[in-house]
Amino acid sequence: MAKSRFEYVRNYELPDPLMPNAFIVVRIDGRGFHKFSDTHSFQKPNDKRALDLMDIAAKTVMTEYKDVILAFGESDEYSFLLRRNTKLYNRRRSKISSSIVSLFTSAYVFHWSHLFPEDPLKYPPSFDSRVIVYPTEKEIRDYFAWRQADTHINNLYNTAFWALVHDGQSTTEANKTLQGTDSKDKNELLFSKYGINYNDLPAMYRKGSICVRSDPRAVSGVQQTDVPVSASASASASAFAETSALSSLSISNGVSKTGTEDHPHETNEILQTRQSEGQKTRSAKKIKPYEGIDGEIVVLHEDIIKDRFWDERPWLTM
Ligand code: GTP
Ligand code: MG
């Protein structure tokens, strides 16, 4: 087909690939949610329905995009981590960013009535989106730690702020009361004045929401992936070594007969090479590490700052 004379404008569409082999984070954030939450009478400081809706929208994104292996949400924002070597849309920045925020927004609207059956949407909400690329595991862990620390700081402030307001202070007065206070002061204020033990508040409010898949191969509650990769690799290798020692075998075709008799023209050296090649193939098959792209998506409200969360899920930073 002949090209039209207008076709040249296509050349203005510049490629926008993201660096290979680096971690991609997409963060979406509700636009003008201060007003949106007021207009739709969200409970203060936290509305569980609104947070549940955010989690459902995030799960929708993860269900559609398997390469999103982790998501963290608080308030009106959600961060999505794509696996390091994702080939999604050839790693095109705009395509990845726009597709994720678009699906998130439509899922938010689609499920609105399930969470707010009595309160129809008064106008269409929207979310912005940005992409950040991080070079190493350290920055990824620090990124999610940063978001969870933010959740804690905001929630502690908001809890104290709304306690004061519900107690009769104006918003300006409550602001003033909290000026210059640190987290110990706020905890103290909540406990001594209102009998609120901050640590007893729902973990969802204090820790935010983590969406992550669980390893479907996990047996009786023990995840194979709980074992560090190197340990499981050596365990599989030695298990295989035992098997091969027992049958003293030819491995690749699965026919188990003793070596030298079946291969009269081959030296032991060649046989050993073959055996170790077979061993590699078998071991590699056995220990193919879980990549976090299949399995059930679970929503957790736990610590993402300490090592434990990451140690239990080595695939997140593979
Ligand atoms: P932009 O993101 O810059 O467009 O501004 P924004 O108005 O969305 O504010 P921002 O993203 O900084 O903060 C989110 C706002 O959403 C909070 O300040 C709250 O006003 C509101 N919000 C989010 N979650 C809740 C909730 O559970 N309850 C209530 N009452 N408000 C919430
Ligand atoms: Mg916002």
mmCIF file of C-alpha atoms and ligand atoms in Angstrom:
data_model
loop_
_atom_site.group_PDB
_atom_site.id
_atom_site.type_symbol
_atom_site.label_atom_id
_atom_site.label_comp_id
_atom_site.label_asym_id
_atom_site.label_seq_id
_atom_site.Cartn_x
_atom_site.Cartn_y
_atom_site.Cartn_z
ATOM 1 C CA MET A 1 0.000 0.000 0.000
ATOM 2 C CA ALA A 2 1.343 3.394 -0.926
ATOM 3 C CA LYS A 3 2.242 5.652 1.928
ATOM 4 C CA SER A 4 0.323 8.860 2.312
ATOM 5 C CA ARG A 5 2.248 12.098 2.294
ATOM 6 C CA PHE A 6 1.280 12.534 5.916
ATOM 7 C CA GLU A 7 3.008 9.368 7.036
ATOM 8 C CA TYR A 8 6.268 11.159 7.872
ATOM 9 C CA VAL A 9 4.756 12.432 11.144
ATOM 10 C CA ARG A 10 5.248 8.950 12.510
ATOM 11 C CA ASN A 11 8.944 9.672 12.757
ATOM 12 C CA TYR A 12 8.189 12.099 15.542
ATOM 13 C CA GLU A 13 7.148 9.193 17.760
ATOM 14 C CA LEU A 14 10.429 8.597 19.500
ATOM 15 C CA PRO A 15 11.317 5.317 21.159
ATOM 16 C CA ASP A 16 11.281 5.395 24.946
ATOM 17 C CA PRO A 17 12.813 2.110 26.110
ATOM 18 C CA LEU A 18 13.654 1.540 29.753
ATOM 19 C CA MET A 19 17.135 0.347 30.657
ATOM 20 C CA PRO A 20 17.525 -3.415 30.271
ATOM 21 C CA ASN A 21 17.978 -5.652 33.282
ATOM 22 C CA ALA A 22 16.947 -2.972 35.762
ATOM 23 C CA PHE A 23 13.995 -2.941 38.129
ATOM 24 C CA ILE A 24 10.952 -1.040 36.931
ATOM 25 C CA VAL A 25 8.527 0.550 39.368
ATOM 26 C CA VAL A 26 5.269 2.135 38.251
ATOM 27 C CA ARG A 27 3.599 4.328 40.853
ATOM 28 C CA ILE A 28 0.063 5.509 40.357
ATOM 29 C CA ASP A 29 -1.577 8.187 42.519
ATOM 30 C CA GLY A 30 -5.150 9.437 42.773
ATOM 31 C CA ARG A 31 -5.585 12.879 41.258
ATOM 32 C CA GLY A 32 -7.186 15.355 43.618
ATOM 33 C CA PHE A 33 -8.205 12.656 46.080
ATOM 34 C CA HIS A 34 -8.405 15.192 48.852
ATOM 35 C CA LYS A 35 -11.517 16.488 47.124
ATOM 36 C CA PHE A 36 -12.613 13.076 45.805
ATOM 37 C CA SER A 37 -12.543 11.533 49.291
ATOM 38 C CA ASP A 38 -14.510 14.475 50.710
ATOM 39 C CA THR A 39 -17.100 14.425 47.940
ATOM 40 C CA HIS A 40 -17.630 10.697 48.478
ATOM 41 C CA SER A 41 -17.667 10.966 52.279
ATOM 42 C CA PHE A 42 -14.701 8.699 52.984
ATOM 43 C CA GLN A 43 -14.346 7.941 56.666
ATOM 44 C CA LYS A 44 -11.477 9.742 58.342
ATOM 45 C CA PRO A 45 -8.635 9.109 58.697
ATOM 46 C CA ASN A 46 -9.027 5.720 56.953
ATOM 47 C CA ASP A 47 -11.918 4.343 54.973
ATOM 48 C CA LYS A 48 -11.587 0.573 54.763
ATOM 49 C CA ARG A 49 -13.894 0.401 51.751
ATOM 50 C CA ALA A 50 -11.696 2.804 49.816
ATOM 51 C CA LEU A 51 -8.534 0.913 50.725
ATOM 52 C CA ASP A 52 -10.130 -2.430 49.824
ATOM 53 C CA LEU A 53 -11.115 -0.959 46.475
ATOM 54 C CA MET A 54 -7.520 0.127 45.855
ATOM 55 C CA ASP A 55 -6.361 -3.420 46.685
ATOM 56 C CA ILE A 56 -8.881 -4.938 44.279
ATOM 57 C CA ALA A 57 -7.750 -2.605 41.490
ATOM 58 C CA ALA A 58 -4.117 -3.542 42.205
ATOM 59 C CA LYS A 59 -4.955 -7.251 42.091
ATOM 60 C CA THR A 60 -6.681 -6.696 38.753
ATOM 61 C CA VAL A 61 -3.457 -5.185 37.414
ATOM 62 C CA MET A 62 -1.406 -8.123 38.715
ATOM 63 C CA THR A 63 -3.848 -10.653 37.305
ATOM 64 C CA GLU A 64 -3.541 -9.094 33.873
ATOM 65 C CA TYR A 65 0.186 -8.358 34.004
ATOM 66 C CA LYS A 66 2.004 -11.430 35.315
ATOM 67 C CA ASP A 67 5.323 -9.592 35.201
ATOM 68 C CA VAL A 68 4.118 -7.342 37.999
ATOM 69 C CA ILE A 69 5.482 -9.379 40.891
ATOM 70 C CA LEU A 70 4.873 -7.046 43.806
ATOM 71 C CA ALA A 71 2.611 -4.115 44.610
ATOM 72 C CA PHE A 72 2.412 -1.840 47.605
ATOM 73 C CA GLY A 73 -0.476 0.512 48.344
ATOM 74 C CA GLU A 74 -1.431 3.192 50.840
ATOM 75 C CA SER A 75 -3.973 5.994 50.773
ATOM 76 C CA ASP A 76 -4.598 6.891 47.097
ATOM 77 C CA GLU A 77 -1.377 5.430 45.700
ATOM 78 C CA TYR A 78 -0.023 2.078 44.544
ATOM 79 C CA SER A 79 3.458 1.047 43.444
ATOM 80 C CA PHE A 80 4.003 -1.873 41.076
ATOM 81 C CA LEU A 81 7.289 -3.710 40.706
ATOM 82 C CA LEU A 82 7.968 -5.477 37.423
ATOM 83 C CA ARG A 83 10.393 -8.339 37.337
ATOM 84 C CA ARG A 84 13.865 -7.314 36.417
ATOM 85 C CA ASN A 85 14.063 -8.938 32.994
ATOM 86 C CA THR A 86 10.508 -8.225 31.907
ATOM 87 C CA LYS A 87 9.939 -7.962 28.177
ATOM 88 C CA LEU A 88 6.550 -6.343 28.639
ATOM 89 C CA TYR A 89 5.873 -4.075 25.645
ATOM 90 C CA ASN A 90 9.582 -4.267 24.850
ATOM 91 C CA ARG A 91 10.093 -2.206 28.004
ATOM 92 C CA ARG A 92 8.523 0.861 26.383
ATOM 93 C CA ARG A 93 8.042 3.437 29.130
ATOM 94 C CA SER A 94 4.829 5.124 27.996
ATOM 95 C CA LYS A 95 3.146 1.911 26.993
ATOM 96 C CA ILE A 96 3.865 0.237 30.352
ATOM 97 C CA SER A 97 2.955 3.286 32.407
ATOM 98 C CA SER A 98 -0.234 4.139 30.548
ATOM 99 C CA SER A 99 -1.514 0.556 30.332
ATOM 100 C CA ILE A 100 -1.105 -0.039 34.049
ATOM 101 C CA VAL A 101 -2.706 3.199 35.191
ATOM 102 C CA SER A 102 -5.524 2.789 32.697
ATOM 103 C CA LEU A 103 -6.396 -0.710 33.887
ATOM 104 C CA PHE A 104 -6.079 0.356 37.524
ATOM 105 C CA THR A 105 -8.488 3.253 36.982
ATOM 106 C CA SER A 106 -11.065 1.233 35.091
ATOM 107 C CA ALA A 107 -10.929 -1.527 37.728
ATOM 108 C CA TYR A 108 -11.413 1.122 40.446
ATOM 109 C CA VAL A 109 -14.535 2.401 38.717
ATOM 110 C CA PHE A 110 -15.712 -1.090 37.735
ATOM 111 C CA HIS A 111 -15.654 -2.339 41.345
ATOM 112 C CA TRP A 112 -16.764 0.904 42.989
ATOM 113 C CA SER A 113 -20.390 -0.184 43.484
ATOM 114 C CA HIS A 114 -19.311 -3.429 45.177
ATOM 115 C CA LEU A 115 -17.546 -1.485 47.916
ATOM 116 C CA PHE A 116 -19.831 1.557 47.997
ATOM 117 C CA PRO A 117 -23.266 0.082 47.186
ATOM 118 C CA GLU A 118 -25.079 3.060 48.708
ATOM 119 C CA ASP A 119 -22.903 5.797 47.232
ATOM 120 C CA PRO A 120 -22.823 6.145 43.462
ATOM 121 C CA LEU A 121 -19.784 7.792 41.926
ATOM 122 C CA LYS A 122 -20.372 11.521 41.613
ATOM 123 C CA TYR A 123 -17.686 12.040 38.984
ATOM 124 C CA PRO A 124 -14.997 9.926 37.300
ATOM 125 C CA PRO A 125 -11.825 9.563 39.374
ATOM 126 C CA SER A 126 -8.438 9.581 37.699
ATOM 127 C CA PHE A 127 -4.906 8.545 38.601
ATOM 128 C CA ASP A 128 -1.537 9.765 37.406
ATOM 129 C CA SER A 129 1.366 7.452 36.758
ATOM 130 C CA ARG A 130 5.147 7.566 36.680
ATOM 131 C CA VAL A 131 7.905 5.086 36.021
ATOM 132 C CA ILE A 132 11.090 4.854 38.037
ATOM 133 C CA VAL A 133 13.996 2.578 37.129
ATOM 134 C CA TYR A 134 16.270 1.251 39.847
ATOM 135 C CA PRO A 135 19.620 -0.426 39.254
ATOM 136 C CA THR A 136 19.937 -2.795 42.213
ATOM 137 C CA GLU A 137 18.114 -4.706 44.910
ATOM 138 C CA LYS A 138 19.185 -2.135 47.498
ATOM 139 C CA GLU A 139 17.253 0.689 45.861
ATOM 140 C CA ILE A 140 14.213 -1.543 45.357
ATOM 141 C CA ARG A 141 14.108 -2.499 49.004
ATOM 142 C CA ASP A 142 14.719 1.083 50.064
ATOM 143 C CA TYR A 143 11.966 2.253 47.705
ATOM 144 C CA PHE A 144 9.348 0.016 49.304
ATOM 145 C CA ALA A 145 10.710 0.804 52.776
ATOM 146 C CA TRP A 146 10.293 4.490 51.937
ATOM 147 C CA ARG A 147 6.657 4.012 50.950
ATOM 148 C CA GLN A 148 5.886 1.967 54.076
ATOM 149 C CA ALA A 149 7.648 4.468 56.343
ATOM 150 C CA ASP A 150 5.513 7.141 54.663
ATOM 151 C CA THR A 151 2.388 5.094 55.415
ATOM 152 C CA HIS A 152 3.351 4.979 59.078
ATOM 153 C CA ILE A 153 4.191 8.696 59.339
ATOM 154 C CA ASN A 154 0.991 9.772 57.575
ATOM 155 C CA ASN A 155 -1.245 7.375 59.449
ATOM 156 C CA LEU A 156 0.102 8.298 62.858
ATOM 157 C CA TYR A 157 -0.306 11.979 62.049
ATOM 158 C CA ASN A 158 -3.809 11.539 60.613
ATOM 159 C CA THR A 159 -4.947 9.357 63.526
ATOM 160 C CA ALA A 160 -3.816 11.977 66.041
ATOM 161 C CA PHE A 161 -5.169 14.821 63.906
ATOM 162 C CA TRP A 162 -8.677 13.363 63.555
ATOM 163 C CA ALA A 163 -8.781 12.343 67.229
ATOM 164 C CA LEU A 164 -8.209 15.994 68.117
ATOM 165 C CA VAL A 165 -10.790 17.202 65.602
ATOM 166 C CA HIS A 166 -13.412 14.691 66.773
ATOM 167 C CA ASP A 167 -12.649 15.952 70.259
ATOM 168 C CA GLY A 168 -13.685 19.455 69.275
ATOM 169 C CA GLN A 169 -10.545 21.148 67.938
ATOM 170 C CA SER A 170 -10.772 22.943 64.621
ATOM 171 C CA THR A 171 -8.528 21.601 61.862
ATOM 172 C CA THR A 172 -6.265 24.641 62.295
ATOM 173 C CA GLU A 173 -6.028 24.029 66.043
ATOM 174 C CA ALA A 174 -5.312 20.329 65.564
ATOM 175 C CA ASN A 175 -2.570 21.195 63.102
ATOM 176 C CA LYS A 176 -1.083 23.560 65.598
ATOM 177 C CA THR A 177 -1.287 21.052 68.437
ATOM 178 C CA LEU A 178 0.698 18.543 66.406
ATOM 179 C CA GLN A 179 3.293 20.993 65.157
ATOM 180 C CA GLY A 180 6.797 19.984 66.256
ATOM 181 C CA THR A 181 5.691 16.663 67.774
ATOM 182 C CA ASP A 182 7.608 13.473 67.052
ATOM 183 C CA SER A 183 6.095 10.015 66.782
ATOM 184 C CA LYS A 184 6.614 9.294 70.501
ATOM 185 C CA ASP A 185 4.630 12.444 71.378
ATOM 186 C CA LYS A 186 1.797 11.442 69.064
ATOM 187 C CA ASN A 187 1.681 7.904 70.470
ATOM 188 C CA GLU A 188 1.608 9.371 73.959
ATOM 189 C CA LEU A 189 -1.138 11.847 73.084
ATOM 190 C CA LEU A 190 -3.291 9.110 71.559
ATOM 191 C CA PHE A 191 -2.840 6.835 74.541
ATOM 192 C CA SER A 192 -3.103 9.287 77.432
ATOM 193 C CA LYS A 193 -5.901 11.450 76.032
ATOM 194 C CA TYR A 194 -7.953 9.003 73.994
ATOM 195 C CA GLY A 195 -6.954 5.551 75.280
ATOM 196 C CA ILE A 196 -5.822 4.583 71.775
ATOM 197 C CA ASN A 197 -2.902 2.194 71.585
ATOM 198 C CA TYR A 198 -1.553 2.982 68.121
ATOM 199 C CA ASN A 199 -0.169 -0.529 67.658
ATOM 200 C CA ASP A 200 -3.655 -1.984 68.134
ATOM 201 C CA LEU A 201 -5.027 -0.164 65.075
ATOM 202 C CA PRO A 202 -5.633 -2.378 62.030
ATOM 203 C CA ALA A 203 -2.361 -3.377 60.339
ATOM 204 C CA MET A 204 -3.853 -2.323 57.001
ATOM 205 C CA TYR A 205 -3.790 1.302 58.167
ATOM 206 C CA ARG A 206 -0.370 1.148 59.818
ATOM 207 C CA LYS A 207 1.485 -0.963 57.249
ATOM 208 C CA GLY A 208 -0.371 -0.443 53.988
ATOM 209 C CA SER A 209 -1.166 -3.301 51.589
ATOM 210 C CA ILE A 210 1.298 -5.636 49.933
ATOM 211 C CA CYS A 211 0.122 -7.721 46.981
ATOM 212 C CA VAL A 212 2.374 -10.612 46.122
ATOM 213 C CA ARG A 213 1.970 -14.097 44.700
ATOM 214 C CA SER A 214 2.548 -17.214 46.727
ATOM 215 C CA ASP A 215 4.482 -20.146 45.341
ATOM 216 C CA PRO A 216 1.913 -22.740 44.172
ATOM 217 C CA ARG A 217 4.541 -25.447 44.659
ATOM 218 C CA ALA A 218 4.680 -24.726 48.365
ATOM 219 C CA VAL A 219 3.938 -27.968 50.198
ATOM 220 C CA SER A 220 2.044 -28.162 53.487
ATOM 221 C CA GLY A 221 2.585 -24.544 54.311
ATOM 222 C CA VAL A 222 6.347 -24.669 53.791
ATOM 223 C CA GLN A 223 7.428 -22.704 50.757
ATOM 224 C CA GLN A 224 10.175 -24.269 48.721
ATOM 225 C CA THR A 225 11.307 -20.769 48.077
ATOM 226 C CA ASP A 226 11.820 -20.215 51.797
ATOM 227 C CA VAL A 227 15.009 -22.158 51.298
ATOM 228 C CA PRO A 228 17.699 -19.856 49.955
ATOM 229 C CA VAL A 229 18.284 -20.631 46.283
ATOM 230 C CA SER A 230 21.874 -21.719 46.836
ATOM 231 C CA ALA A 231 20.858 -24.116 49.610
ATOM 232 C CA SER A 232 18.037 -25.656 47.595
ATOM 233 C CA ALA A 233 20.343 -25.938 44.587
ATOM 234 C CA SER A 234 22.945 -27.860 46.543
ATOM 235 C CA ALA A 235 20.252 -30.006 48.191
ATOM 236 C CA SER A 236 18.868 -30.963 44.775
ATOM 237 C CA ALA A 237 22.339 -31.589 43.437
ATOM 238 C CA SER A 238 23.244 -33.920 46.287
ATOM 239 C CA ALA A 239 19.869 -35.694 46.085
ATOM 240 C CA PHE A 240 20.607 -36.299 42.428
ATOM 241 C CA ALA A 241 24.149 -37.418 43.148
ATOM 242 C CA GLU A 242 22.719 -40.047 45.488
ATOM 243 C CA THR A 243 20.304 -41.322 42.862
ATOM 244 C CA SER A 244 22.973 -41.510 40.214
ATOM 245 C CA ALA A 245 25.376 -43.256 42.551
ATOM 246 C CA LEU A 246 22.715 -45.869 43.274
ATOM 247 C CA SER A 247 21.900 -46.683 39.695
ATOM 248 C CA SER A 248 25.329 -45.862 38.202
ATOM 249 C CA LEU A 249 23.510 -45.035 35.096
ATOM 250 C CA SER A 250 23.009 -43.415 31.860
ATOM 251 C CA ILE A 251 20.775 -40.506 32.512
ATOM 252 C CA SER A 252 19.893 -38.687 29.397
ATOM 253 C CA ASN A 253 17.618 -41.289 27.794
ATOM 254 C CA GLY A 254 16.247 -42.577 31.073
ATOM 255 C CA VAL A 255 17.337 -46.149 30.268
ATOM 256 C CA SER A 256 19.076 -47.391 33.316
ATOM 257 C CA LYS A 257 21.815 -49.824 32.583
ATOM 258 C CA THR A 258 25.355 -49.863 33.786
ATOM 259 C CA GLY A 259 27.702 -47.518 31.979
ATOM 260 C CA THR A 260 30.660 -49.259 30.426
ATOM 261 C CA GLU A 261 28.727 -52.312 29.245
ATOM 262 C CA ASP A 262 26.263 -50.188 27.332
ATOM 263 C CA HIS A 263 28.937 -48.017 25.783
ATOM 264 C CA PRO A 264 31.760 -50.375 24.962
ATOM 265 C CA HIS A 265 33.517 -47.923 22.652
ATOM 266 C CA GLU A 266 33.498 -44.964 24.967
ATOM 267 C CA THR A 267 36.036 -44.148 27.573
ATOM 268 C CA ASN A 268 35.103 -43.557 31.164
ATOM 269 C CA GLU A 269 36.074 -39.929 30.730
ATOM 270 C CA ILE A 270 33.474 -39.365 28.010
ATOM 271 C CA LEU A 271 30.889 -41.137 30.074
ATOM 272 C CA GLN A 272 31.684 -39.018 33.069
ATOM 273 C CA THR A 273 31.317 -35.872 30.990
ATOM 274 C CA ARG A 274 27.944 -37.096 29.743
ATOM 275 C CA GLN A 275 26.852 -37.944 33.223
ATOM 276 C CA SER A 276 27.774 -34.574 34.570
ATOM 277 C CA GLU A 277 26.008 -32.889 31.651
ATOM 278 C CA GLY A 278 22.935 -34.947 32.381
ATOM 279 C CA GLN A 279 23.265 -34.058 36.005
ATOM 280 C CA LYS A 280 23.326 -30.393 35.146
ATOM 281 C CA THR A 281 20.193 -30.690 33.035
ATOM 282 C CA ARG A 282 18.352 -32.689 35.665
ATOM 283 C CA SER A 283 19.421 -30.419 38.509
ATOM 284 C CA ALA A 284 18.577 -27.305 36.554
ATOM 285 C CA LYS A 285 15.105 -28.675 35.834
ATOM 286 C CA LYS A 286 14.592 -29.616 39.432
ATOM 287 C CA ILE A 287 15.592 -26.306 40.942
ATOM 288 C CA LYS A 288 14.138 -23.877 38.417
ATOM 289 C CA PRO A 289 13.461 -21.096 40.849
ATOM 290 C CA TYR A 290 10.010 -19.715 41.343
ATOM 291 C CA GLU A 291 9.676 -16.425 39.461
ATOM 292 C CA GLY A 292 6.626 -14.971 41.167
ATOM 293 C CA ILE A 293 4.549 -14.860 37.982
ATOM 294 C CA ASP A 294 2.100 -17.636 38.803
ATOM 295 C CA GLY A 295 0.224 -18.625 41.929
ATOM 296 C CA GLU A 296 -2.430 -16.963 43.993
ATOM 297 C CA ILE A 297 -2.172 -13.241 44.713
ATOM 298 C CA VAL A 298 -2.342 -12.534 48.423
ATOM 299 C CA VAL A 299 -2.799 -9.194 50.152
ATOM 300 C CA LEU A 300 -0.633 -8.764 53.248
ATOM 301 C CA HIS A 301 -0.361 -6.015 55.812
ATOM 302 C CA GLU A 302 3.055 -6.665 57.243
ATOM 303 C CA ASP A 303 6.536 -5.272 57.534
ATOM 304 C CA ILE A 304 8.336 -4.763 54.233
ATOM 305 C CA ILE A 305 11.244 -2.827 55.714
ATOM 306 C CA LYS A 306 13.033 -5.607 57.600
ATOM 307 C CA ASP A 307 14.874 -8.467 55.873
ATOM 308 C CA ARG A 308 12.319 -11.157 56.568
ATOM 309 C CA PHE A 309 9.807 -10.243 53.851
ATOM 310 C CA TRP A 310 12.538 -10.233 51.198
ATOM 311 C CA ASP A 311 14.405 -13.289 52.514
ATOM 312 C CA GLU A 312 11.192 -15.290 52.204
ATOM 313 C CA ARG A 313 10.748 -14.173 48.613
ATOM 314 C CA PRO A 314 14.093 -14.287 46.800
ATOM 315 C CA TRP A 315 12.361 -14.128 43.411
ATOM 316 C CA LEU A 316 11.378 -10.506 43.927
ATOM 317 C CA THR A 317 14.926 -9.287 43.501
ATOM 318 C CA MET A 318 16.255 -11.981 41.175
HETATM 319 P P1 GTP B 1 -2.636 14.998 43.995
HETATM 320 O O1 GTP B 1 -2.228 13.598 44.180
HETATM 321 O O2 GTP B 1 -1.456 15.931 43.910
HETATM 322 O O3 GTP B 1 -3.602 15.212 42.885
HETATM 323 O O4 GTP B 1 -3.393 15.449 45.350
HETATM 324 P P2 GTP B 1 -4.381 14.616 46.287
HETATM 325 O O5 GTP B 1 -5.504 15.521 46.661
HETATM 326 O O6 GTP B 1 -4.736 13.319 45.686
HETATM 327 O O7 GTP B 1 -3.510 14.415 47.596
HETATM 328 P P3 GTP B 1 -2.433 13.297 47.939
HETATM 329 O O8 GTP B 1 -2.275 12.328 46.835
HETATM 330 O O9 GTP B 1 -1.204 14.005 48.419
HETATM 331 O O10 GTP B 1 -3.062 12.597 49.216
HETATM 332 C C1 GTP B 1 -4.152 11.734 49.127
HETATM 333 C C2 GTP B 1 -5.376 12.301 49.813
HETATM 334 O O11 GTP B 1 -6.448 11.408 49.614
HETATM 335 C C3 GTP B 1 -5.234 12.413 51.316
HETATM 336 O O12 GTP B 1 -4.642 13.604 51.694
HETATM 337 C C4 GTP B 1 -6.663 12.314 51.778
HETATM 338 O O13 GTP B 1 -7.266 13.592 51.707
HETATM 339 C C5 GTP B 1 -7.304 11.442 50.712
HETATM 340 N N1 GTP B 1 -7.523 10.067 51.202
HETATM 341 C C6 GTP B 1 -6.893 8.950 50.797
HETATM 342 N N2 GTP B 1 -7.343 7.864 51.465
HETATM 343 C C7 GTP B 1 -8.276 8.297 52.320
HETATM 344 C C8 GTP B 1 -9.120 7.651 53.295
HETATM 345 O O14 GTP B 1 -9.111 6.425 53.507
HETATM 346 N N3 GTP B 1 -9.988 8.435 53.986
HETATM 347 C C9 GTP B 1 -10.037 9.784 53.782
HETATM 348 N N4 GTP B 1 -10.894 10.484 54.503
HETATM 349 N N5 GTP B 1 -9.273 10.416 52.870
HETATM 350 C C10 GTP B 1 -8.400 9.679 52.154
HETATM 351 MG MG MG B 2 -3.242 11.895 45.127
#
